[in-house]
Amino acid sequence: MRIVVLTGAGISAESGLSTFRDADGLWEGHDPMQVATPEAYDDDPALVQRFYDERRAALSRVEPNAAHVALARLEAALGDDLLVVTQNVDDLHERAGSTRVHHIHGSLRSAWCTSCDERHLWDGPLADRPPCPGCGDRALRPDIVWFGEVPYGMDVVERALWSCEQFVSIGTSGAVYPAAAFVHWASGRTLELNLEPSMGASDFAESRQGPATHLVPVWVDEVLGDGGPNSS
Ligand code: BJW
């Protein structure tokens, strides 16, 4: 069984991380969608660095939830037959035990040196412009894919989608491409698990509504034959 799972901000919401479009407020008076852009970084790099520094620091205050744990359990059973493609820049899938996780929008725990093009594991702040551990230049930016930039590893994702038997989208609004188009690239059965119908819900063969911490463990049990509609 080859399964591709796409996750978005909704899977981490119950861990305490804010989503983008349901956000109940602004960050320091700014729309997070306006801060996460190359233009914002060019205009005011310190502001954008602070936005990501705060989110990086917040990782140490949150834990994976039952949805992340259920996907790790699925990987333990399916091995290479499961690929998790995430738009999230947090590390909650990995901390739950998943190893086959593909971060198409980058990672908070990585810093990219725009001078030497090296990437470094990073847990501290960047707003104070630390030197790159490789070249020494003060040119580190968050290793995050902003609007207009090319998501990471799309060749791997495309191949996995073209040959999968099931594509499951969890906790994403379907507002951002290319992830919003994955449902059209997937060769197999398609399923959406989301708090409410996403913008692309009607493109899926099936759409279930509810919190990820409930829907994901139930779906994983079904796949593994523990409590699914056909299990005894
Ligand atoms: C729950 C829940 C619970 C809540 N349980 N569910 C016009 C047409 C088509 C495309 C374009 C266009 N104009 C421009 C574009 C392209 C552009 C784009 O899509 N723009 C749109 C605004 C239209 N895309 C790009 O520029 C991308 N690059 C690109 O396309 O390059 C070209 C290329 C592609 C492929 C191959 C080669 C070349 C780059 C996009 C970068 C996105 N970056 C961001 C910010 C950086 C990361 C960060 O700071 O964290 O990524 S934007 C932001 O949106 C972030 C997210 O990953 C992304 C998606 O958000 P997500 O996850 O869907 O979150 P929300 O908040 O929107 O939704 C949460 C959902 O969860 C909701 O549905 C809730 O109901 C649900 N939920 N609680 C279950 N407990």
PDB file of C-alpha atoms and ligand atoms in Angstrom:
ATOM      1  CA  MET A   1       0.000   0.000   0.000  1.00  0.00           C
ATOM      2  CA  ARG A   2       1.650   3.248  -1.093  1.00  0.00           C
ATOM      3  CA  ILE A   3       0.279   6.256   0.784  1.00  0.00           C
ATOM      4  CA  VAL A   4       1.188   9.929   0.470  1.00  0.00           C
ATOM      5  CA  VAL A   5       0.043  12.148   3.341  1.00  0.00           C
ATOM      6  CA  LEU A   6       0.074  15.944   3.002  1.00  0.00           C
ATOM      7  CA  THR A   7      -0.044  17.911   6.247  1.00  0.00           C
ATOM      8  CA  GLY A   8      -0.664  21.598   6.927  1.00  0.00           C
ATOM      9  CA  ALA A   9      -0.892  23.938   9.888  1.00  0.00           C
ATOM     10  CA  GLY A  10      -4.115  22.292  11.121  1.00  0.00           C
ATOM     11  CA  ILE A  11      -2.289  19.144  12.258  1.00  0.00           C
ATOM     12  CA  SER A  12      -0.154  21.191  14.660  1.00  0.00           C
ATOM     13  CA  ALA A  13      -2.976  23.461  15.873  1.00  0.00           C
ATOM     14  CA  GLU A  14      -3.891  21.204  18.795  1.00  0.00           C
ATOM     15  CA  SER A  15      -0.228  21.231  19.862  1.00  0.00           C
ATOM     16  CA  GLY A  16      -0.606  24.975  20.338  1.00  0.00           C
ATOM     17  CA  LEU A  17       0.931  26.349  17.114  1.00  0.00           C
ATOM     18  CA  SER A  18      -1.106  28.991  15.276  1.00  0.00           C
ATOM     19  CA  THR A  19      -2.439  28.286  11.809  1.00  0.00           C
ATOM     20  CA  PHE A  20      -2.174  30.935   9.084  1.00  0.00           C
ATOM     21  CA  ARG A  21      -5.615  31.707   7.743  1.00  0.00           C
ATOM     22  CA  ASP A  22      -7.673  30.950  10.866  1.00  0.00           C
ATOM     23  CA  ALA A  23      -5.267  33.031  12.929  1.00  0.00           C
ATOM     24  CA  ASP A  24      -7.184  34.936  15.567  1.00  0.00           C
ATOM     25  CA  GLY A  25      -4.970  37.952  15.298  1.00  0.00           C
ATOM     26  CA  LEU A  26      -1.981  39.745  13.999  1.00  0.00           C
ATOM     27  CA  TRP A  27       1.650  39.288  14.917  1.00  0.00           C
ATOM     28  CA  GLU A  28       2.988  42.636  16.221  1.00  0.00           C
ATOM     29  CA  GLY A  29       0.277  44.311  14.124  1.00  0.00           C
ATOM     30  CA  HIS A  30       1.152  42.428  10.926  1.00  0.00           C
ATOM     31  CA  ASP A  31      -0.683  39.757   8.943  1.00  0.00           C
ATOM     32  CA  PRO A  32       1.597  36.665   9.145  1.00  0.00           C
ATOM     33  CA  MET A  33       1.001  36.126   5.418  1.00  0.00           C
ATOM     34  CA  GLN A  34       2.553  39.532   4.709  1.00  0.00           C
ATOM     35  CA  VAL A  35       5.572  38.799   6.913  1.00  0.00           C
ATOM     36  CA  ALA A  36       6.364  35.431   5.288  1.00  0.00           C
ATOM     37  CA  THR A  37       7.458  36.931   1.962  1.00  0.00           C
ATOM     38  CA  PRO A  38      10.759  37.830   0.266  1.00  0.00           C
ATOM     39  CA  GLU A  39       9.489  41.405  -0.134  1.00  0.00           C
ATOM     40  CA  ALA A  40       8.944  41.753   3.623  1.00  0.00           C
ATOM     41  CA  TYR A  41      12.456  40.362   4.217  1.00  0.00           C
ATOM     42  CA  ASP A  42      13.989  42.865   1.769  1.00  0.00           C
ATOM     43  CA  ASP A  43      12.059  45.754   3.358  1.00  0.00           C
ATOM     44  CA  ASP A  44      12.652  44.877   7.014  1.00  0.00           C
ATOM     45  CA  PRO A  45      14.875  41.819   7.609  1.00  0.00           C
ATOM     46  CA  ALA A  46      14.970  42.339  11.389  1.00  0.00           C
ATOM     47  CA  LEU A  47      11.160  42.145  11.594  1.00  0.00           C
ATOM     48  CA  VAL A  48      10.985  38.935   9.558  1.00  0.00           C
ATOM     49  CA  GLN A  49      13.871  37.389  11.526  1.00  0.00           C
ATOM     50  CA  ARG A  50      12.046  38.210  14.782  1.00  0.00           C
ATOM     51  CA  PHE A  51       8.868  36.547  13.485  1.00  0.00           C
ATOM     52  CA  TYR A  52      10.795  33.336  12.780  1.00  0.00           C
ATOM     53  CA  ASP A  53      12.940  33.601  15.932  1.00  0.00           C
ATOM     54  CA  GLU A  54       9.747  33.622  18.022  1.00  0.00           C
ATOM     55  CA  ARG A  55       8.313  30.646  16.160  1.00  0.00           C
ATOM     56  CA  ARG A  56      11.617  28.726  16.448  1.00  0.00           C
ATOM     57  CA  ALA A  57      11.709  29.412  20.193  1.00  0.00           C
ATOM     58  CA  ALA A  58       8.074  28.261  20.512  1.00  0.00           C
ATOM     59  CA  LEU A  59       9.031  24.774  19.297  1.00  0.00           C
ATOM     60  CA  SER A  60      10.560  23.989  22.686  1.00  0.00           C
ATOM     61  CA  ARG A  61       7.211  24.765  24.357  1.00  0.00           C
ATOM     62  CA  VAL A  62       5.033  22.400  22.301  1.00  0.00           C
ATOM     63  CA  GLU A  63       4.750  18.648  21.906  1.00  0.00           C
ATOM     64  CA  PRO A  64       3.538  16.381  19.091  1.00  0.00           C
ATOM     65  CA  ASN A  65      -0.148  15.511  19.422  1.00  0.00           C
ATOM     66  CA  ALA A  66      -2.142  12.328  18.791  1.00  0.00           C
ATOM     67  CA  ALA A  67      -2.308  13.025  15.039  1.00  0.00           C
ATOM     68  CA  HIS A  68       1.488  13.241  14.659  1.00  0.00           C
ATOM     69  CA  VAL A  69       1.862  10.118  16.806  1.00  0.00           C
ATOM     70  CA  ALA A  70      -0.675   8.193  14.700  1.00  0.00           C
ATOM     71  CA  LEU A  71       1.259   9.006  11.494  1.00  0.00           C
ATOM     72  CA  ALA A  72       4.485   7.777  13.112  1.00  0.00           C
ATOM     73  CA  ARG A  73       2.649   4.555  14.031  1.00  0.00           C
ATOM     74  CA  LEU A  74       1.559   4.215  10.400  1.00  0.00           C
ATOM     75  CA  GLU A  75       5.158   4.626   9.210  1.00  0.00           C
ATOM     76  CA  ALA A  76       6.324   1.976  11.699  1.00  0.00           C
ATOM     77  CA  ALA A  77       3.875  -0.436  10.023  1.00  0.00           C
ATOM     78  CA  LEU A  78       4.265   0.598   6.364  1.00  0.00           C
ATOM     79  CA  GLY A  79       7.902   1.703   6.204  1.00  0.00           C
ATOM     80  CA  ASP A  80       8.830   2.994   2.748  1.00  0.00           C
ATOM     81  CA  ASP A  81       5.213   2.699   1.604  1.00  0.00           C
ATOM     82  CA  LEU A  82       4.384   5.917   3.474  1.00  0.00           C
ATOM     83  CA  LEU A  83       5.661   9.399   2.651  1.00  0.00           C
ATOM     84  CA  VAL A  84       4.623  12.403   4.730  1.00  0.00           C
ATOM     85  CA  VAL A  85       4.859  15.642   2.767  1.00  0.00           C
ATOM     86  CA  THR A  86       4.450  18.613   5.073  1.00  0.00           C
ATOM     87  CA  GLN A  87       3.972  22.313   4.453  1.00  0.00           C
ATOM     88  CA  ASN A  88       4.778  22.867   8.123  1.00  0.00           C
ATOM     89  CA  VAL A  89       8.111  24.242   9.216  1.00  0.00           C
ATOM     90  CA  ASP A  90       7.854  22.787  12.741  1.00  0.00           C
ATOM     91  CA  ASP A  91       9.532  19.523  13.748  1.00  0.00           C
ATOM     92  CA  LEU A  92       6.547  17.792  15.376  1.00  0.00           C
ATOM     93  CA  HIS A  93       6.376  14.905  12.881  1.00  0.00           C
ATOM     94  CA  GLU A  94      10.018  14.022  13.545  1.00  0.00           C
ATOM     95  CA  ARG A  95       9.595  14.377  17.313  1.00  0.00           C
ATOM     96  CA  ALA A  96       6.621  11.992  17.142  1.00  0.00           C
ATOM     97  CA  GLY A  97       8.891   9.400  15.473  1.00  0.00           C
ATOM     98  CA  SER A  98       8.299   9.865  11.730  1.00  0.00           C
ATOM     99  CA  THR A  99      11.462   9.644   9.629  1.00  0.00           C
ATOM    100  CA  ARG A 100      10.078   9.818   6.079  1.00  0.00           C
ATOM    101  CA  VAL A 101       9.047  13.480   6.225  1.00  0.00           C
ATOM    102  CA  HIS A 102       9.517  15.864   3.358  1.00  0.00           C
ATOM    103  CA  HIS A 103       9.369  19.595   4.265  1.00  0.00           C
ATOM    104  CA  ILE A 104       8.382  21.389   1.060  1.00  0.00           C
ATOM    105  CA  HIS A 105       8.313  24.841   2.755  1.00  0.00           C
ATOM    106  CA  GLY A 106      11.575  24.405   4.677  1.00  0.00           C
ATOM    107  CA  SER A 107      12.283  24.157   8.371  1.00  0.00           C
ATOM    108  CA  LEU A 108      12.491  26.506  11.359  1.00  0.00           C
ATOM    109  CA  ARG A 109      15.473  24.534  12.668  1.00  0.00           C
ATOM    110  CA  SER A 110      17.570  25.262   9.600  1.00  0.00           C
ATOM    111  CA  ALA A 111      19.428  28.456   8.657  1.00  0.00           C
ATOM    112  CA  TRP A 112      20.461  29.170   5.080  1.00  0.00           C
ATOM    113  CA  CYS A 113      23.523  31.278   4.319  1.00  0.00           C
ATOM    114  CA  THR A 114      22.772  33.382   1.252  1.00  0.00           C
ATOM    115  CA  SER A 115      26.496  34.088   0.918  1.00  0.00           C
ATOM    116  CA  CYS A 116      27.981  30.539   0.760  1.00  0.00           C
ATOM    117  CA  ASP A 117      24.655  28.702   0.125  1.00  0.00           C
ATOM    118  CA  GLU A 118      25.255  26.258   3.011  1.00  0.00           C
ATOM    119  CA  ARG A 119      22.481  25.200   5.389  1.00  0.00           C
ATOM    120  CA  HIS A 120      23.048  24.691   9.130  1.00  0.00           C
ATOM    121  CA  LEU A 121      20.979  23.131  11.898  1.00  0.00           C
ATOM    122  CA  TRP A 122      19.847  26.134  13.940  1.00  0.00           C
ATOM    123  CA  ASP A 123      18.076  26.433  17.292  1.00  0.00           C
ATOM    124  CA  GLY A 124      18.893  29.981  18.376  1.00  0.00           C
ATOM    125  CA  PRO A 125      17.869  33.414  17.133  1.00  0.00           C
ATOM    126  CA  LEU A 126      18.937  34.954  13.808  1.00  0.00           C
ATOM    127  CA  ALA A 127      17.771  38.541  14.390  1.00  0.00           C
ATOM    128  CA  ASP A 128      21.118  39.430  16.009  1.00  0.00           C
ATOM    129  CA  ARG A 129      22.824  38.473  12.705  1.00  0.00           C
ATOM    130  CA  PRO A 130      25.204  35.724  13.871  1.00  0.00           C
ATOM    131  CA  PRO A 131      28.032  34.722  11.497  1.00  0.00           C
ATOM    132  CA  CYS A 132      27.575  31.708   9.255  1.00  0.00           C
ATOM    133  CA  PRO A 133      29.493  28.760  10.828  1.00  0.00           C
ATOM    134  CA  GLY A 134      30.786  27.923   7.333  1.00  0.00           C
ATOM    135  CA  CYS A 135      31.962  31.205   5.763  1.00  0.00           C
ATOM    136  CA  GLY A 136      31.667  33.709   8.608  1.00  0.00           C
ATOM    137  CA  ASP A 137      29.445  36.119   6.665  1.00  0.00           C
ATOM    138  CA  ARG A 138      26.442  37.572   8.472  1.00  0.00           C
ATOM    139  CA  ALA A 139      24.041  36.393   5.774  1.00  0.00           C
ATOM    140  CA  LEU A 140      21.920  33.735   7.480  1.00  0.00           C
ATOM    141  CA  ARG A 141      18.165  33.762   6.777  1.00  0.00           C
ATOM    142  CA  PRO A 142      15.436  31.343   7.841  1.00  0.00           C
ATOM    143  CA  ASP A 143      15.501  28.266   5.589  1.00  0.00           C
ATOM    144  CA  ILE A 144      11.853  28.846   4.697  1.00  0.00           C
ATOM    145  CA  VAL A 145      10.115  28.857   1.297  1.00  0.00           C
ATOM    146  CA  TRP A 146       8.297  32.167   0.859  1.00  0.00           C
ATOM    147  CA  PHE A 147       5.802  33.142  -1.846  1.00  0.00           C
ATOM    148  CA  GLY A 148       7.409  33.186  -5.274  1.00  0.00           C
ATOM    149  CA  GLU A 149      10.183  30.798  -4.158  1.00  0.00           C
ATOM    150  CA  VAL A 150      10.331  27.201  -5.339  1.00  0.00           C
ATOM    151  CA  PRO A 151       9.220  24.556  -2.808  1.00  0.00           C
ATOM    152  CA  TYR A 152      11.801  21.895  -1.939  1.00  0.00           C
ATOM    153  CA  GLY A 153      12.014  18.450  -3.522  1.00  0.00           C
ATOM    154  CA  MET A 154       9.046  18.718  -5.860  1.00  0.00           C
ATOM    155  CA  ASP A 155      10.488  15.944  -8.068  1.00  0.00           C
ATOM    156  CA  VAL A 156      10.285  13.479  -5.155  1.00  0.00           C
ATOM    157  CA  VAL A 157       6.746  14.585  -4.332  1.00  0.00           C
ATOM    158  CA  GLU A 158       5.533  14.373  -7.933  1.00  0.00           C
ATOM    159  CA  ARG A 159       6.901  10.840  -8.339  1.00  0.00           C
ATOM    160  CA  ALA A 160       5.307   9.686  -5.078  1.00  0.00           C
ATOM    161  CA  LEU A 161       1.926  11.187  -6.024  1.00  0.00           C
ATOM    162  CA  TRP A 162       1.906   9.712  -9.511  1.00  0.00           C
ATOM    163  CA  SER A 163       2.368   6.200  -8.128  1.00  0.00           C
ATOM    164  CA  CYS A 164       0.415   6.307  -4.851  1.00  0.00           C
ATOM    165  CA  GLU A 165      -2.621   4.197  -4.013  1.00  0.00           C
ATOM    166  CA  GLN A 166      -3.963   6.698  -1.499  1.00  0.00           C
ATOM    167  CA  PHE A 167      -3.482  10.445  -0.992  1.00  0.00           C
ATOM    168  CA  VAL A 168      -4.611  11.956   2.297  1.00  0.00           C
ATOM    169  CA  SER A 169      -4.592  15.685   3.002  1.00  0.00           C
ATOM    170  CA  ILE A 170      -4.684  16.704   6.677  1.00  0.00           C
ATOM    171  CA  GLY A 171      -5.283  20.165   8.175  1.00  0.00           C
ATOM    172  CA  THR A 172      -4.568  22.396   5.212  1.00  0.00           C
ATOM    173  CA  SER A 173      -6.719  25.137   3.706  1.00  0.00           C
ATOM    174  CA  GLY A 174      -5.934  24.309   0.065  1.00  0.00           C
ATOM    175  CA  ALA A 175      -5.158  27.995  -0.469  1.00  0.00           C
ATOM    176  CA  VAL A 176      -1.463  27.688  -1.350  1.00  0.00           C
ATOM    177  CA  TYR A 177       0.062  26.095  -4.448  1.00  0.00           C
ATOM    178  CA  PRO A 178       1.589  23.744  -5.395  1.00  0.00           C
ATOM    179  CA  ALA A 179       0.268  21.758  -2.390  1.00  0.00           C
ATOM    180  CA  ALA A 180      -3.321  22.709  -3.288  1.00  0.00           C
ATOM    181  CA  ALA A 181      -2.875  20.892  -6.615  1.00  0.00           C
ATOM    182  CA  PHE A 182      -1.516  17.611  -5.191  1.00  0.00           C
ATOM    183  CA  VAL A 183      -5.037  16.142  -5.145  1.00  0.00           C
ATOM    184  CA  HIS A 184      -5.062  16.469  -8.949  1.00  0.00           C
ATOM    185  CA  TRP A 185      -1.630  14.851  -9.344  1.00  0.00           C
ATOM    186  CA  ALA A 186      -2.430  11.865  -7.102  1.00  0.00           C
ATOM    187  CA  SER A 187      -3.088   8.627  -8.916  1.00  0.00           C
ATOM    188  CA  GLY A 188      -4.992   6.841  -6.144  1.00  0.00           C
ATOM    189  CA  ARG A 189      -7.978   7.296  -3.855  1.00  0.00           C
ATOM    190  CA  THR A 190      -8.136  10.753  -2.252  1.00  0.00           C
ATOM    191  CA  LEU A 191      -9.264  11.698   1.261  1.00  0.00           C
ATOM    192  CA  GLU A 192      -9.349  15.005   3.129  1.00  0.00           C
ATOM    193  CA  LEU A 193      -9.268  15.210   6.948  1.00  0.00           C
ATOM    194  CA  ASN A 194      -9.899  18.769   8.140  1.00  0.00           C
ATOM    195  CA  LEU A 195     -11.720  20.733  10.814  1.00  0.00           C
ATOM    196  CA  GLU A 196     -14.019  22.092   8.110  1.00  0.00           C
ATOM    197  CA  PRO A 197     -14.230  21.561   4.326  1.00  0.00           C
ATOM    198  CA  SER A 198     -11.155  23.176   2.741  1.00  0.00           C
ATOM    199  CA  MET A 199     -11.234  25.318  -0.407  1.00  0.00           C
ATOM    200  CA  GLY A 200     -10.547  22.168  -2.449  1.00  0.00           C
ATOM    201  CA  ALA A 201     -12.743  19.727  -0.513  1.00  0.00           C
ATOM    202  CA  SER A 202     -14.917  18.880  -3.517  1.00  0.00           C
ATOM    203  CA  ASP A 203     -11.815  17.647  -5.419  1.00  0.00           C
ATOM    204  CA  PHE A 204     -11.420  14.767  -2.954  1.00  0.00           C
ATOM    205  CA  ALA A 205     -13.269  11.474  -3.265  1.00  0.00           C
ATOM    206  CA  GLU A 206     -14.031  11.719   0.464  1.00  0.00           C
ATOM    207  CA  SER A 207     -13.876  14.561   2.981  1.00  0.00           C
ATOM    208  CA  ARG A 208     -14.191  14.082   6.744  1.00  0.00           C
ATOM    209  CA  GLN A 209     -14.582  16.927   9.223  1.00  0.00           C
ATOM    210  CA  GLY A 210     -13.267  17.108  12.774  1.00  0.00           C
ATOM    211  CA  PRO A 211     -10.131  17.780  14.803  1.00  0.00           C
ATOM    212  CA  ALA A 212      -6.989  16.056  13.527  1.00  0.00           C
ATOM    213  CA  THR A 213      -6.315  14.446  16.927  1.00  0.00           C
ATOM    214  CA  HIS A 214      -9.534  12.486  16.450  1.00  0.00           C
ATOM    215  CA  LEU A 215      -9.705  11.933  12.675  1.00  0.00           C
ATOM    216  CA  VAL A 216      -6.109  10.886  12.060  1.00  0.00           C
ATOM    217  CA  PRO A 217      -5.854   8.063  14.661  1.00  0.00           C
ATOM    218  CA  VAL A 218      -9.233   6.715  13.452  1.00  0.00           C
ATOM    219  CA  TRP A 219      -8.062   6.725   9.813  1.00  0.00           C
ATOM    220  CA  VAL A 220      -4.727   5.080  10.738  1.00  0.00           C
ATOM    221  CA  ASP A 221      -6.618   2.355  12.621  1.00  0.00           C
ATOM    222  CA  GLU A 222      -8.704   1.772   9.498  1.00  0.00           C
ATOM    223  CA  VAL A 223      -5.615   1.451   7.279  1.00  0.00           C
ATOM    224  CA  LEU A 224      -3.999  -0.959   9.727  1.00  0.00           C
ATOM    225  CA  GLY A 225      -7.205  -2.936  10.120  1.00  0.00           C
ATOM    226  CA  ASP A 226      -7.669  -2.082  13.832  1.00  0.00           C
ATOM    227  CA  GLY A 227     -11.173  -0.761  14.208  1.00  0.00           C
ATOM    228  CA  GLY A 228     -11.931   0.009  10.587  1.00  0.00           C
ATOM    229  CA  PRO A 229     -15.380  -0.581   9.140  1.00  0.00           C
ATOM    230  CA  ASN A 230     -14.381  -4.104   8.050  1.00  0.00           C
ATOM    231  CA  SER A 231     -12.542  -5.214  11.178  1.00  0.00           C
ATOM    232  CA  SER A 232     -14.172  -7.615  13.583  1.00  0.00           C
TER     233      SER A 232
HETATM  234  C1  BJW B   1      -7.549  21.950  11.401  1.00  0.00           C
HETATM  235  C2  BJW B   1      -7.446  22.086  12.787  1.00  0.00           C
HETATM  236  C3  BJW B   1      -7.494  20.908  13.554  1.00  0.00           C
HETATM  237  C4  BJW B   1      -7.320  24.063  11.889  1.00  0.00           C
HETATM  238  N1  BJW B   1      -7.635  19.720  12.948  1.00  0.00           N
HETATM  239  N2  BJW B   1      -7.703  20.765  10.830  1.00  0.00           N
HETATM  240  C5  BJW B   1      -2.320  32.245  -8.476  1.00  0.00           C
HETATM  241  C6  BJW B   1      -2.822  30.974  -8.751  1.00  0.00           C
HETATM  242  C7  BJW B   1      -2.111  29.822  -8.384  1.00  0.00           C
HETATM  243  C8  BJW B   1      -0.882  29.912  -7.727  1.00  0.00           C
HETATM  244  C9  BJW B   1      -0.391  31.182  -7.465  1.00  0.00           C
HETATM  245  C10 BJW B   1      -1.096  32.324  -7.842  1.00  0.00           C
HETATM  246  N3  BJW B   1      -0.373  33.403  -7.445  1.00  0.00           N
HETATM  247  C11 BJW B   1       0.757  32.967  -6.840  1.00  0.00           C
HETATM  248  C12 BJW B   1       0.759  31.606  -6.837  1.00  0.00           C
HETATM  249  C13 BJW B   1       1.775  30.704  -6.250  1.00  0.00           C
HETATM  250  C14 BJW B   1       1.845  30.852  -4.736  1.00  0.00           C
HETATM  251  C15 BJW B   1       0.454  30.686  -4.134  1.00  0.00           C
HETATM  252  O1  BJW B   1      -0.020  29.594  -3.902  1.00  0.00           O
HETATM  253  N4  BJW B   1      -0.213  31.789  -3.802  1.00  0.00           N
HETATM  254  C16 BJW B   1      -1.564  31.713  -3.237  1.00  0.00           C
HETATM  255  C17 BJW B   1      -1.761  32.824  -2.242  1.00  0.00           C
HETATM  256  C18 BJW B   1      -2.565  31.736  -4.399  1.00  0.00           C
HETATM  257  N5  BJW B   1       2.715  29.792  -4.279  1.00  0.00           N
HETATM  258  C19 BJW B   1       4.028  29.956  -4.217  1.00  0.00           C
HETATM  259  O2  BJW B   1       4.571  31.028  -4.483  1.00  0.00           O
HETATM  260  C20 BJW B   1       4.852  28.742  -3.860  1.00  0.00           C
HETATM  261  N6  BJW B   1       5.869  28.560  -4.823  1.00  0.00           N
HETATM  262  C21 BJW B   1       5.575  28.220  -6.087  1.00  0.00           C
HETATM  263  O3  BJW B   1       4.420  28.039  -6.479  1.00  0.00           O
HETATM  264  O4  BJW B   1       6.690  28.072  -6.881  1.00  0.00           O
HETATM  265  C22 BJW B   1       6.500  27.682  -8.242  1.00  0.00           C
HETATM  266  C23 BJW B   1       6.800  26.210  -8.419  1.00  0.00           C
HETATM  267  C24 BJW B   1       5.975  25.248  -7.865  1.00  0.00           C
HETATM  268  C25 BJW B   1       6.250  23.897  -8.052  1.00  0.00           C
HETATM  269  C26 BJW B   1       7.352  23.510  -8.796  1.00  0.00           C
HETATM  270  C27 BJW B   1       8.190  24.479  -9.346  1.00  0.00           C
HETATM  271  C28 BJW B   1       7.904  25.840  -9.166  1.00  0.00           C
HETATM  272  C29 BJW B   1       5.541  28.915  -2.497  1.00  0.00           C
HETATM  273  C30 BJW B   1       4.546  28.905  -1.382  1.00  0.00           C
HETATM  274  C31 BJW B   1       5.232  29.218  -0.056  1.00  0.00           C
HETATM  275  C32 BJW B   1       4.247  29.236   1.098  1.00  0.00           C
HETATM  276  N7  BJW B   1       4.897  29.710   2.257  1.00  0.00           N
HETATM  277  C33 BJW B   1       4.142  29.789   3.504  1.00  0.00           C
HETATM  278  C34 BJW B   1       4.974  30.585   4.570  1.00  0.00           C
HETATM  279  C35 BJW B   1       6.292  29.948   4.870  1.00  0.00           C
HETATM  280  C36 BJW B   1       6.216  28.887   5.949  1.00  0.00           C
HETATM  281  C37 BJW B   1       5.961  29.442   7.329  1.00  0.00           C
HETATM  282  O5  BJW B   1       6.289  30.607   7.646  1.00  0.00           O
HETATM  283  O6  BJW B   1       5.434  28.670   8.162  1.00  0.00           O
HETATM  284  O7  BJW B   1       3.807  28.489   3.969  1.00  0.00           O
HETATM  285  S1  BJW B   1       2.552  30.596   3.342  1.00  0.00           S
HETATM  286  C38 BJW B   1       1.716  29.604   4.510  1.00  0.00           C
HETATM  287  O8  BJW B   1       0.650  28.910   3.834  1.00  0.00           O
HETATM  288  C39 BJW B   1       2.736  28.542   4.960  1.00  0.00           C
HETATM  289  C40 BJW B   1       1.898  27.291   4.946  1.00  0.00           C
HETATM  290  O9  BJW B   1       2.723  26.147   4.835  1.00  0.00           O
HETATM  291  C41 BJW B   1       0.985  27.511   3.777  1.00  0.00           C
HETATM  292  C42 BJW B   1      -0.253  26.685   3.792  1.00  0.00           C
HETATM  293  O10 BJW B   1      -1.026  26.985   4.919  1.00  0.00           O
HETATM  294  P1  BJW B   1      -1.913  25.837   5.581  1.00  0.00           P
HETATM  295  O11 BJW B   1      -1.053  24.793   6.166  1.00  0.00           O
HETATM  296  O12 BJW B   1      -2.935  25.389   4.633  1.00  0.00           O
HETATM  297  O13 BJW B   1      -2.537  26.622   6.831  1.00  0.00           O
HETATM  298  P2  BJW B   1      -3.899  27.474   6.896  1.00  0.00           P
HETATM  299  O14 BJW B   1      -3.854  28.315   8.129  1.00  0.00           O
HETATM  300  O15 BJW B   1      -4.162  28.181   5.636  1.00  0.00           O
HETATM  301  O16 BJW B   1      -5.046  26.384   7.053  1.00  0.00           O
HETATM  302  C43 BJW B   1      -5.145  25.575   8.214  1.00  0.00           C
HETATM  303  C44 BJW B   1      -6.230  24.538   7.967  1.00  0.00           C
HETATM  304  O17 BJW B   1      -6.255  23.649   9.077  1.00  0.00           O
HETATM  305  C45 BJW B   1      -7.646  25.135   7.826  1.00  0.00           C
HETATM  306  O18 BJW B   1      -8.279  24.541   6.693  1.00  0.00           O
HETATM  307  C46 BJW B   1      -8.341  24.718   9.110  1.00  0.00           C
HETATM  308  O19 BJW B   1      -9.726  24.447   8.932  1.00  0.00           O
HETATM  309  C47 BJW B   1      -7.603  23.464   9.480  1.00  0.00           C
HETATM  310  N8  BJW B   1      -7.542  23.187  10.929  1.00  0.00           N
HETATM  311  N9  BJW B   1      -7.368  23.402  13.133  1.00  0.00           N
HETATM  312  C48 BJW B   1      -7.800  19.667  11.627  1.00  0.00           C
HETATM  313  N10 BJW B   1      -7.427  20.931  14.943  1.00  0.00           N
END
